[in-house]
PDB file of C-alpha atoms in Angstrom:
ATOM      1  CA  MET A1449      -7.052 -25.065  27.515  1.00 54.00           C
ATOM      2  CA  ARG A1450      -9.204 -22.562  28.582  1.00 59.00           C
ATOM      3  CA  THR A1451      -6.713 -19.862  28.359  1.00 64.00           C
ATOM      4  CA  HIS A1452      -5.597 -21.238  25.077  1.00 62.00           C
ATOM      5  CA  SER A1453      -9.101 -20.933  23.673  1.00 72.00           C
ATOM      6  CA  THR A1454      -9.246 -17.289  25.332  1.00 78.00           C
ATOM      7  CA  ILE A1455      -6.137 -16.106  23.529  1.00 73.00           C
ATOM      8  CA  CYS A1456      -7.604 -17.564  20.009  1.00 74.00           C
ATOM      9  CA  VAL A1457     -10.807 -15.663  20.629  1.00 77.00           C
ATOM     10  CA  LEU A1458      -8.864 -12.318  21.162  1.00 80.00           C
ATOM     11  CA  LEU A1459      -6.685 -12.905  18.310  1.00 77.00           C
ATOM     12  CA  TYR A1460      -9.948 -13.377  16.293  1.00 79.00           C
ATOM     13  CA  ILE A1461     -11.597  -9.942  17.865  1.00 83.00           C
ATOM     14  CA  PHE A1462      -8.023  -8.196  17.376  1.00 83.00           C
ATOM     15  CA  LEU A1463      -7.442  -9.339  13.509  1.00 82.00           C
ATOM     16  CA  GLY A1464     -11.122  -9.062  12.552  1.00 85.00           C
ATOM     17  CA  SER A1465     -10.968  -5.176  13.651  1.00 89.00           C
ATOM     18  CA  LEU A1466      -8.187  -4.566  11.611  1.00 89.00           C
ATOM     19  CA  SER A1467     -10.012  -5.862   8.723  1.00 89.00           C
ATOM     20  CA  VAL A1468     -12.965  -3.885   9.491  1.00 92.00           C
ATOM     21  CA  VAL A1469     -11.018  -0.839   9.928  1.00 92.00           C
ATOM     22  CA  THR A1470      -9.109  -1.694   6.628  1.00 93.00           C
ATOM     23  CA  ALA A1471     -12.384  -2.189   4.672  1.00 93.00           C
ATOM     24  CA  CYS A1472     -14.387   0.824   5.786  1.00 93.00           C
ATOM     25  CA  GLY A1473     -11.217   3.206   5.446  1.00 92.00           C
ATOM     26  CA  ASN A1474     -10.962   2.401   1.813  1.00 94.00           C
ATOM     27  CA  LEU A1475     -14.524   2.054   1.354  1.00 94.00           C
ATOM     28  CA  LEU A1476     -14.685   5.807   2.262  1.00 92.00           C
ATOM     29  CA  VAL A1477     -12.104   6.816  -0.313  1.00 93.00           C
ATOM     30  CA  ILE A1478     -13.732   4.907  -3.099  1.00 94.00           C
ATOM     31  CA  ILE A1479     -17.272   6.226  -2.334  1.00 93.00           C
ATOM     32  CA  SER A1480     -15.784   9.870  -1.901  1.00 93.00           C
ATOM     33  CA  ILE A1481     -14.174   9.597  -5.373  1.00 93.00           C
ATOM     34  CA  ILE A1482     -17.161   8.053  -7.111  1.00 93.00           C
ATOM     35  CA  TYR A1483     -19.767  10.346  -5.753  1.00 93.00           C
ATOM     36  CA  PHE A1484     -17.996  13.772  -5.701  1.00 92.00           C
ATOM     37  CA  LYS A1485     -17.277  15.154  -9.079  1.00 91.00           C
ATOM     38  CA  GLN A1486     -14.726  17.543  -7.635  1.00 91.00           C
ATOM     39  CA  LEU A1487     -12.769  14.411  -6.859  1.00 91.00           C
ATOM     40  CA  HIS A1488     -12.732  13.067 -10.792  1.00 92.00           C
ATOM     41  CA  THR A1489      -9.083  13.747 -11.578  1.00 91.00           C
ATOM     42  CA  PRO A1490      -6.542  11.660 -12.948  1.00 91.00           C
ATOM     43  CA  SER A1491      -4.542  12.050  -9.731  1.00 89.00           C
ATOM     44  CA  ASN A1492      -7.573  10.664  -7.673  1.00 91.00           C
ATOM     45  CA  CYS A1493      -7.670   7.776 -10.076  1.00 94.00           C
ATOM     46  CA  LEU A1494      -4.655   6.358  -8.764  1.00 92.00           C
ATOM     47  CA  ILE A1495      -5.633   6.857  -5.132  1.00 91.00           C
ATOM     48  CA  PHE A1496      -8.962   5.056  -6.105  1.00 94.00           C
ATOM     49  CA  SER A1497      -7.193   2.313  -7.569  1.00 94.00           C
ATOM     50  CA  LEU A1498      -4.931   2.030  -4.507  1.00 92.00           C
ATOM     51  CA  ALA A1499      -8.130   2.134  -2.357  1.00 93.00           C
ATOM     52  CA  VAL A1500      -9.613  -0.746  -4.360  1.00 94.00           C
ATOM     53  CA  VAL A1501      -7.040  -2.887  -3.794  1.00 94.00           C
ATOM     54  CA  ASP A1502      -6.412  -1.851  -0.147  1.00 92.00           C
ATOM     55  CA  LEU A1503     -10.167  -2.683   0.245  1.00 94.00           C
ATOM     56  CA  LEU A1504      -9.694  -6.285  -1.308  1.00 93.00           C
ATOM     57  CA  VAL A1505      -6.580  -6.816   1.033  1.00 91.00           C
ATOM     58  CA  GLY A1506      -8.998  -5.843   4.118  1.00 90.00           C
ATOM     59  CA  ILE A1507     -11.869  -8.244   2.894  1.00 91.00           C
ATOM     60  CA  VAL A1508     -10.179 -11.191   1.093  1.00 87.00           C
ATOM     61  CA  VAL A1509      -6.360 -11.411   2.384  1.00 85.00           C
ATOM     62  CA  PHE A1510      -6.899 -10.337   5.914  1.00 84.00           C
ATOM     63  CA  PRO A1511      -9.403 -12.987   6.575  1.00 81.00           C
ATOM     64  CA  PHE A1512      -7.456 -15.706   5.067  1.00 76.00           C
ATOM     65  CA  SER A1513      -4.187 -14.818   6.758  1.00 73.00           C
ATOM     66  CA  MET A1514      -6.046 -15.087  10.056  1.00 73.00           C
ATOM     67  CA  SER A1515      -5.898 -18.847   9.220  1.00 65.00           C
ATOM     68  CA  TYR A1516      -2.280 -19.362  10.243  1.00 60.00           C
ATOM     69  CA  PRO A1517      -1.743 -17.133  13.349  1.00 55.00           C
ATOM     70  CA  LEU A1518      -4.822 -19.366  14.707  1.00 55.00           C
ATOM     71  CA  SER A1519      -3.658 -22.531  13.036  1.00 54.00           C
ATOM     72  CA  SER A1520      -3.190 -23.956  16.487  1.00 47.00           C
ATOM     73  CA  CYS A1521      -6.742 -23.811  16.677  1.00 46.00           C
ATOM     74  CA  LEU A1522      -7.950 -24.543  13.304  1.00 46.00           C
ATOM     75  CA  TYR A1523      -6.887 -27.464  10.501  1.00 47.00           C
ATOM     76  CA  TYR A1524      -4.294 -25.779   8.394  1.00 48.00           C
ATOM     77  CA  ARG A1525      -4.887 -27.015   4.803  1.00 50.00           C
ATOM     78  CA  GLU A1526      -2.094 -26.788   1.960  1.00 62.00           C
ATOM     79  CA  LEU A1527      -4.765 -25.968  -0.743  1.00 63.00           C
ATOM     80  CA  PHE A1528      -5.756 -23.098   1.494  1.00 65.00           C
ATOM     81  CA  CYS A1529      -2.607 -21.739   1.777  1.00 67.00           C
ATOM     82  CA  LYS A1530      -1.576 -21.627  -1.774  1.00 70.00           C
ATOM     83  CA  ILE A1531      -4.806 -19.807  -2.482  1.00 73.00           C
ATOM     84  CA  ARG A1532      -4.468 -17.344   0.253  1.00 74.00           C
ATOM     85  CA  ASP A1533      -0.406 -16.854  -0.964  1.00 75.00           C
ATOM     86  CA  SER A1534      -1.931 -15.977  -4.327  1.00 80.00           C
ATOM     87  CA  PHE A1535      -4.235 -13.383  -3.233  1.00 84.00           C
ATOM     88  CA  ASP A1536      -1.638 -12.024  -1.013  1.00 83.00           C
ATOM     89  CA  VAL A1537       1.014 -11.867  -3.564  1.00 84.00           C
ATOM     90  CA  VAL A1538      -1.215 -10.297  -6.282  1.00 89.00           C
ATOM     91  CA  LEU A1539      -3.179  -7.685  -3.857  1.00 89.00           C
ATOM     92  CA  SER A1540       0.209  -6.725  -2.088  1.00 86.00           C
ATOM     93  CA  ASN A1541       2.243  -6.040  -4.914  1.00 88.00           C
ATOM     94  CA  THR A1542      -0.362  -4.230  -6.466  1.00 92.00           C
ATOM     95  CA  SER A1543      -0.754  -1.844  -3.772  1.00 89.00           C
ATOM     96  CA  ILE A1544       3.143  -1.485  -3.658  1.00 89.00           C
ATOM     97  CA  LEU A1545       2.969  -0.517  -7.445  1.00 91.00           C
ATOM     98  CA  ASN A1546       0.209   1.704  -6.783  1.00 91.00           C
ATOM     99  CA  LEU A1547       2.054   3.673  -4.242  1.00 89.00           C
ATOM    100  CA  CYS A1548       4.949   3.931  -6.589  1.00 91.00           C
ATOM    101  CA  CYS A1549       2.775   5.790  -9.323  1.00 92.00           C
ATOM    102  CA  ILE A1550       1.196   7.874  -6.774  1.00 89.00           C
ATOM    103  CA  SER A1551       4.787   9.207  -6.015  1.00 89.00           C
ATOM    104  CA  VAL A1552       5.336   9.692  -9.852  1.00 91.00           C
ATOM    105  CA  ASP A1553       2.152  11.853  -9.785  1.00 90.00           C
ATOM    106  CA  ARG A1554       3.212  14.043  -7.244  1.00 86.00           C
ATOM    107  CA  TYR A1555       6.814  14.540  -8.560  1.00 88.00           C
ATOM    108  CA  TYR A1556       5.077  15.881 -11.609  1.00 89.00           C
ATOM    109  CA  ALA A1557       2.326  17.847  -9.826  1.00 86.00           C
ATOM    110  CA  VAL A1558       4.997  19.625  -7.614  1.00 82.00           C
ATOM    111  CA  CYS A1559       8.103  19.698  -9.659  1.00 85.00           C
ATOM    112  CA  GLN A1560       6.619  20.087 -13.306  1.00 86.00           C
ATOM    113  CA  PRO A1561       3.469  21.957 -12.753  1.00 85.00           C
ATOM    114  CA  LEU A1562       3.365  23.449 -15.909  1.00 87.00           C
ATOM    115  CA  THR A1563       3.372  20.435 -18.075  1.00 88.00           C
ATOM    116  CA  TYR A1564       1.507  18.252 -15.203  1.00 88.00           C
ATOM    117  CA  ARG A1565      -1.890  18.073 -16.930  1.00 87.00           C
ATOM    118  CA  THR A1566      -0.353  17.118 -20.188  1.00 89.00           C
ATOM    119  CA  LYS A1567       2.031  14.461 -18.845  1.00 89.00           C
ATOM    120  CA  ILE A1568      -0.532  12.913 -16.243  1.00 91.00           C
ATOM    121  CA  ASN A1569      -3.742  12.614 -17.842  1.00 92.00           C
ATOM    122  CA  ILE A1570      -6.340   9.878 -17.974  1.00 93.00           C
ATOM    123  CA  CYS A1571      -4.847   7.645 -20.239  1.00 94.00           C
ATOM    124  CA  VAL A1572      -1.351   7.865 -18.636  1.00 94.00           C
ATOM    125  CA  VAL A1573      -2.951   6.953 -15.184  1.00 95.00           C
ATOM    126  CA  SER A1574      -4.980   4.072 -16.991  1.00 94.00           C
ATOM    127  CA  VAL A1575      -1.776   2.811 -18.325  1.00 95.00           C
ATOM    128  CA  MET A1576      -0.126   2.934 -15.069  1.00 95.00           C
ATOM    129  CA  ILE A1577      -2.875   1.079 -13.308  1.00 95.00           C
ATOM    130  CA  LEU A1578      -3.010  -1.634 -15.539  1.00 95.00           C
ATOM    131  CA  MET A1579       0.618  -1.937 -15.430  1.00 94.00           C
ATOM    132  CA  SER A1580       0.515  -2.430 -11.674  1.00 93.00           C
ATOM    133  CA  TRP A1581      -2.124  -5.165 -11.731  1.00 93.00           C
ATOM    134  CA  GLY A1582      -0.375  -6.924 -14.844  1.00 93.00           C
ATOM    135  CA  VAL A1583       3.246  -6.795 -13.118  1.00 90.00           C
ATOM    136  CA  SER A1584       1.586  -8.080  -9.938  1.00 89.00           C
ATOM    137  CA  ILE A1585      -0.049 -10.959 -11.560  1.00 89.00           C
ATOM    138  CA  PHE A1586       3.213 -11.793 -13.429  1.00 87.00           C
ATOM    139  CA  ILE A1587       5.333 -12.091 -10.200  1.00 82.00           C
ATOM    140  CA  ALA A1588       2.281 -13.835  -8.496  1.00 82.00           C
ATOM    141  CA  ILE A1589       2.291 -16.565 -11.670  1.00 83.00           C
ATOM    142  CA  VAL A1590       6.138 -16.825 -11.392  1.00 76.00           C
ATOM    143  CA  PHE A1591       6.036 -17.089  -7.436  1.00 72.00           C
ATOM    144  CA  VAL A1592       3.234 -20.014  -7.587  1.00 72.00           C
ATOM    145  CA  ILE A1593       5.221 -21.850 -10.206  1.00 72.00           C
ATOM    146  CA  THR A1594       8.428 -21.567  -8.319  1.00 66.00           C
ATOM    147  CA  GLU A1595       6.701 -22.969  -5.266  1.00 63.00           C
ATOM    148  CA  VAL A1596       5.127 -25.951  -7.110  1.00 61.00           C
ATOM    149  CA  GLN A1597       8.420 -26.944  -8.667  1.00 59.00           C
ATOM    150  CA  GLN A1598      10.093 -26.807  -5.263  1.00 56.00           C
ATOM    151  CA  LYS A1599       7.463 -29.427  -4.261  1.00 54.00           C
ATOM    152  CA  LYS A1600       8.476 -31.897  -6.880  1.00 51.00           C
ATOM    153  CA  CYS A1601      12.378 -31.699  -7.156  1.00 50.00           C
ATOM    154  CA  GLU A1602      15.385 -32.782  -5.208  1.00 49.00           C
ATOM    155  CA  PRO A1603      17.815 -30.765  -3.470  1.00 50.00           C
ATOM    156  CA  ASN A1604      19.383 -29.385  -6.525  1.00 47.00           C
ATOM    157  CA  CYS A1605      16.295 -26.823  -6.438  1.00 51.00           C
ATOM    158  CA  TYR A1606      18.626 -24.350  -4.419  1.00 49.00           C
ATOM    159  CA  LEU A1607      19.215 -22.449  -7.448  1.00 48.00           C
ATOM    160  CA  ASP A1608      15.677 -21.838  -7.922  1.00 52.00           C
ATOM    161  CA  ASP A1609      15.090 -21.176  -4.391  1.00 56.00           C
ATOM    162  CA  VAL A1610      17.928 -18.389  -4.397  1.00 58.00           C
ATOM    163  CA  LEU A1611      16.316 -16.774  -7.763  1.00 59.00           C
ATOM    164  CA  GLU A1612      12.899 -16.666  -5.838  1.00 63.00           C
ATOM    165  CA  LYS A1613      14.239 -15.220  -2.709  1.00 67.00           C
ATOM    166  CA  THR A1614      16.084 -12.625  -4.294  1.00 72.00           C
ATOM    167  CA  CYS A1615      14.681 -11.524  -7.676  1.00 75.00           C
ATOM    168  CA  LEU A1616      11.298 -11.403  -6.641  1.00 76.00           C
ATOM    169  CA  PRO A1617      11.710  -9.320  -3.725  1.00 81.00           C
ATOM    170  CA  ILE A1618      13.740  -6.824  -6.044  1.00 83.00           C
ATOM    171  CA  MET A1619      10.935  -6.583  -8.496  1.00 81.00           C
ATOM    172  CA  ALA A1620       8.261  -6.541  -5.926  1.00 82.00           C
ATOM    173  CA  PHE A1621       9.575  -4.243  -3.457  1.00 88.00           C
ATOM    174  CA  TYR A1622      13.252  -3.020  -3.657  1.00 89.00           C
ATOM    175  CA  LEU A1623      13.004  -1.598  -7.109  1.00 91.00           C
ATOM    176  CA  PRO A1624       9.985  -0.016  -6.423  1.00 90.00           C
ATOM    177  CA  VAL A1625      11.303   1.600  -3.020  1.00 91.00           C
ATOM    178  CA  ILE A1626      14.298   3.167  -5.116  1.00 92.00           C
ATOM    179  CA  ILE A1627      11.638   4.833  -7.236  1.00 92.00           C
ATOM    180  CA  MET A1628       9.747   6.028  -4.629  1.00 91.00           C
ATOM    181  CA  LEU A1629      12.930   7.490  -2.510  1.00 90.00           C
ATOM    182  CA  TYR A1630      13.987   9.039  -5.970  1.00 91.00           C
ATOM    183  CA  PHE A1631      10.889  11.077  -6.394  1.00 90.00           C
ATOM    184  CA  TYR A1632       9.932  11.689  -3.015  1.00 87.00           C
ATOM    185  CA  LEU A1633      13.748  13.404  -2.579  1.00 87.00           C
ATOM    186  CA  ARG A1634      13.281  15.376  -5.664  1.00 88.00           C
ATOM    187  CA  ILE A1635      10.042  16.647  -4.302  1.00 85.00           C
ATOM    188  CA  TYR A1636      11.518  17.611  -0.980  1.00 82.00           C
ATOM    189  CA  SER A1637      14.545  19.156  -2.893  1.00 84.00           C
ATOM    190  CA  VAL A1638      12.094  21.323  -4.911  1.00 82.00           C
ATOM    191  CA  ALA A1639      10.004  22.329  -2.001  1.00 76.00           C
ATOM    192  CA  GLN A1640      12.998  23.518   0.011  1.00 76.00           C
ATOM    193  CA  ARG A1641      14.008  25.625  -3.078  1.00 78.00           C
ATOM    194  CA  GLN A1642      10.565  27.305  -3.424  1.00 73.00           C
ATOM    195  CA  ALA A1643      10.637  28.029   0.606  1.00 67.00           C
ATOM    196  CA  ARG A1644      13.828  29.793  -0.132  1.00 72.00           C
ATOM    197  CA  SER A1645      12.441  31.682  -2.961  1.00 74.00           C
ATOM    198  CA  ILE A1646       9.449  32.826  -0.684  1.00 67.00           C
ATOM    199  CA  GLN A1647      11.958  33.775   1.737  1.00 65.00           C
ATOM    200  CA  ASN A1648      13.853  35.953  -0.649  1.00 68.00           C
ATOM    201  CA  ILE A1649      10.664  37.568  -1.732  1.00 66.00           C
ATOM    202  CA  MET A1650       9.200  38.112   1.566  1.00 62.00           C
ATOM    203  CA  ASN A1651      11.864  37.896   3.685  1.00 58.00           C
ATOM    204  CA  SER A1652      10.435  36.033   6.264  1.00 49.00           C
ATOM    205  CA  GLY A1653      12.230  33.053   8.044  1.00 48.00           C
ATOM    206  CA  VAL A1654       8.984  31.726   9.364  1.00 44.00           C
ATOM    207  CA  THR A1655       7.591  30.817   6.345  1.00 45.00           C
ATOM    208  CA  VAL A1656      10.521  28.874   5.158  1.00 43.00           C
ATOM    209  CA  SER A1657      10.607  27.058   8.485  1.00 48.00           C
ATOM    210  CA  ASN A1658       7.221  25.992   8.422  1.00 54.00           C
ATOM    211  CA  GLY A1659       7.100  25.078   4.705  1.00 49.00           C
ATOM    212  CA  GLU A1660      10.288  23.061   5.008  1.00 52.00           C
ATOM    213  CA  LYS A1661       8.796  21.234   8.294  1.00 55.00           C
ATOM    214  CA  LYS A1662       5.276  20.534   6.431  1.00 59.00           C
ATOM    215  CA  ALA A1663       7.284  18.935   3.463  1.00 55.00           C
ATOM    216  CA  THR A1664       9.684  17.213   5.726  1.00 59.00           C
ATOM    217  CA  ARG A1665       6.951  15.678   8.096  1.00 66.00           C
ATOM    218  CA  THR A1666       4.544  14.566   5.142  1.00 70.00           C
ATOM    219  CA  LEU A1667       7.270  12.618   3.316  1.00 68.00           C
ATOM    220  CA  ALA A1668       8.831  11.188   6.247  1.00 73.00           C
ATOM    221  CA  ILE A1669       5.367   9.926   7.112  1.00 81.00           C
ATOM    222  CA  VAL A1670       4.690   8.429   3.756  1.00 79.00           C
ATOM    223  CA  MET A1671       8.036   6.770   3.446  1.00 82.00           C
ATOM    224  CA  GLY A1672       8.294   5.909   6.997  1.00 85.00           C
ATOM    225  CA  VAL A1673       5.473   3.915   7.272  1.00 88.00           C
ATOM    226  CA  PHE A1674       5.814   2.324   4.288  1.00 88.00           C
ATOM    227  CA  LEU A1675       9.090   0.998   4.996  1.00 88.00           C
ATOM    228  CA  ILE A1676       8.187   0.241   8.402  1.00 90.00           C
ATOM    229  CA  CYS A1677       5.312  -1.826   7.380  1.00 90.00           C
ATOM    230  CA  TRP A1678       7.172  -3.823   4.408  1.00 90.00           C
ATOM    231  CA  LEU A1679      11.072  -3.620   4.809  1.00 89.00           C
ATOM    232  CA  PRO A1680      11.289  -6.241   7.818  1.00 89.00           C
ATOM    233  CA  PHE A1681       9.098  -8.481   5.995  1.00 87.00           C
ATOM    234  CA  PHE A1682      11.149  -8.552   2.794  1.00 86.00           C
ATOM    235  CA  LEU A1683      14.266  -9.006   4.580  1.00 85.00           C
ATOM    236  CA  CYS A1684      12.780 -11.845   6.438  1.00 84.00           C
ATOM    237  CA  PHE A1685      11.978 -13.368   2.976  1.00 77.00           C
ATOM    238  CA  SER A1686      15.281 -13.223   1.621  1.00 74.00           C
ATOM    239  CA  LEU A1687      16.742 -14.385   4.931  1.00 76.00           C
ATOM    240  CA  GLN A1688      14.675 -17.641   4.415  1.00 69.00           C
ATOM    241  CA  LEU A1689      17.571 -19.010   2.504  1.00 62.00           C
ATOM    242  CA  THR A1690      19.332 -19.372   5.839  1.00 64.00           C
ATOM    243  CA  GLY A1691      16.981 -21.428   7.435  1.00 62.00           C
ATOM    244  CA  ARG A1692      17.018 -19.105  10.562  1.00 69.00           C
ATOM    245  CA  VAL A1693      13.723 -17.515  10.082  1.00 70.00           C
ATOM    246  CA  THR A1694      10.740 -19.335  11.739  1.00 73.00           C
ATOM    247  CA  ILE A1695       7.574 -19.479  10.209  1.00 70.00           C
ATOM    248  CA  GLN A1696       5.939 -17.628  13.030  1.00 72.00           C
ATOM    249  CA  VAL A1697       8.054 -14.480  12.649  1.00 78.00           C
ATOM    250  CA  TYR A1698       7.546 -14.658   8.911  1.00 76.00           C
ATOM    251  CA  GLU A1699       3.911 -14.739   9.121  1.00 75.00           C
ATOM    252  CA  THR A1700       3.712 -12.110  12.041  1.00 79.00           C
ATOM    253  CA  LEU A1701       5.811  -9.729   9.625  1.00 84.00           C
ATOM    254  CA  ASN A1702       3.377 -10.518   7.061  1.00 81.00           C
ATOM    255  CA  TRP A1703       0.632  -8.665   9.361  1.00 82.00           C
ATOM    256  CA  PHE A1704       2.591  -5.822   9.052  1.00 84.00           C
ATOM    257  CA  THR A1705       2.429  -5.505   5.313  1.00 87.00           C
ATOM    258  CA  LEU A1706      -1.147  -5.925   5.518  1.00 86.00           C
ATOM    259  CA  SER A1707      -1.781  -3.088   8.033  1.00 88.00           C
ATOM    260  CA  ASN A1708      -0.113  -0.839   5.529  1.00 90.00           C
ATOM    261  CA  SER A1709      -3.440  -1.285   3.753  1.00 90.00           C
ATOM    262  CA  MET A1710      -5.306  -0.178   6.666  1.00 90.00           C
ATOM    263  CA  LEU A1711      -2.944   3.108   6.786  1.00 90.00           C
ATOM    264  CA  ASN A1712      -3.115   4.152   3.508  1.00 86.00           C
ATOM    265  CA  PRO A1713      -6.448   5.893   3.738  1.00 84.00           C
ATOM    266  CA  PHE A1714      -4.996   7.988   6.440  1.00 82.00           C
ATOM    267  CA  ILE A1715      -1.691   8.809   4.928  1.00 81.00           C
ATOM    268  CA  TYR A1716      -3.096   9.277   1.236  1.00 73.00           C
ATOM    269  CA  ALA A1717      -6.471  10.630   1.706  1.00 71.00           C
ATOM    270  CA  PHE A1718      -6.632  12.234   5.287  1.00 71.00           C
ATOM    271  CA  PHE A1719      -4.100  14.664   4.502  1.00 76.00           C
ATOM    272  CA  TYR A1720      -6.375  16.299   2.071  1.00 78.00           C
ATOM    273  CA  SER A1721      -8.814  18.816   3.341  1.00 80.00           C
ATOM    274  CA  ARG A1722     -11.228  17.744   0.370  1.00 84.00           C
ATOM    275  CA  PHE A1723     -11.231  14.171   1.327  1.00 87.00           C
ATOM    276  CA  ARG A1724     -11.688  15.221   4.742  1.00 86.00           C
ATOM    277  CA  SER A1725     -14.673  17.335   3.954  1.00 88.00           C
ATOM    278  CA  ALA A1726     -16.147  14.236   1.601  1.00 89.00           C
ATOM    279  CA  PHE A1727     -15.615  11.674   4.635  1.00 89.00           C
ATOM    280  CA  ARG A1728     -17.531  14.151   7.009  1.00 87.00           C
ATOM    281  CA  MET A1729     -20.660  14.599   4.566  1.00 89.00           C
ATOM    282  CA  ILE A1730     -20.602  10.736   3.940  1.00 90.00           C
ATOM    283  CA  ILE A1731     -20.507   9.695   7.550  1.00 89.00           C
ATOM    284  CA  SER A1732     -22.971  12.318   8.564  1.00 88.00           C
ATOM    285  CA  GLY A1733     -25.124  10.692   6.099  1.00 85.00           C
ATOM    286  CA  ASN A1734     -25.719  14.291   3.932  1.00 82.00           C
ATOM    287  CA  ILE A1735     -25.312  12.382   0.760  1.00 85.00           C
ATOM    288  CA  PHE A1736     -28.580  10.591   1.657  1.00 82.00           C
ATOM    289  CA  GLN A1737     -30.501  13.688   2.127  1.00 83.00           C
ATOM    290  CA  GLY A1738     -30.056  15.217  -1.451  1.00 81.00           C
ATOM    291  CA  ASP A1739     -27.871  15.671  -4.587  1.00 82.00           C
ATOM    292  CA  PHE A1740     -24.348  16.969  -3.185  1.00 81.00           C
ATOM    293  CA  SER A1741     -22.024  15.444  -5.984  1.00 84.00           C
ATOM    294  CA  ASN A1742     -21.536  18.900  -7.327  1.00 84.00           C
ATOM    295  CA  SER A1743     -20.739  20.336  -3.838  1.00 84.00           C
ATOM    296  CA  LYS A1744     -17.441  22.476  -3.526  1.00 83.00           C
ATOM    297  CA  LEU A1745     -15.270  20.468  -1.272  1.00 84.00           C
ATOM    298  CA  LEU A1746     -13.001  22.633   0.848  1.00 73.00           C
TER     299      LEU A1746
END
């Protein structure tokens, strides 16, 4: 019994730490973009939206999701579950769609730099953000309605269950993944062509090698971390139709998806030197010693 209680306490500490790290990392991104005028760009608006979503995941979904892994210690209430699932679906899907929008932004910035400022402006970015939230709320409503109907109907609800376990993952995950893969592969292809052009001009194989390695490493980290965090969960979600997936496995994989919100600040912000400079000024407390909003971030 004492060992069981110790495990519960350790789980609380570990999962609570993940929640704190997620909240603090995304809060740094939010403060940086709000405070430093140099970061007031349409592209950073998408990163800001992503950080807001991931911050809410850290302070809302993380604490709610701690209830099930610790359900052997706490009373697991059905209403509480529905509230948790609603927040989880909305915020997680919004996070995925924001990542998808960022891939579109990066594509135009790298592949069409001459028309980037006209095609990706504050109005376009605002529409992207509103659509991300709107589609996520729609998916959540469909998910909740389907769950409620399944509680009321007979075994002939199998068709509804199939639609939920197939259509929702396609809309919420597989389609955004295809879009992200398409744009990131296009970015990588353009980066390779640019590197070859530099090689022809400068006759330097080292430049090409470093450029290609950097592009490969960055894109591999972006897509690799995203797929590692999300793909197992959605495969498990679809496999629930077979009845071979236990709720413990399902909830464990759900924690992998939530960890993506903790890693996003490192992936999408820490790669940029301007954000790193902003973080150093915030953490050191320099911004409280004067007005540094116009500072040039290197």
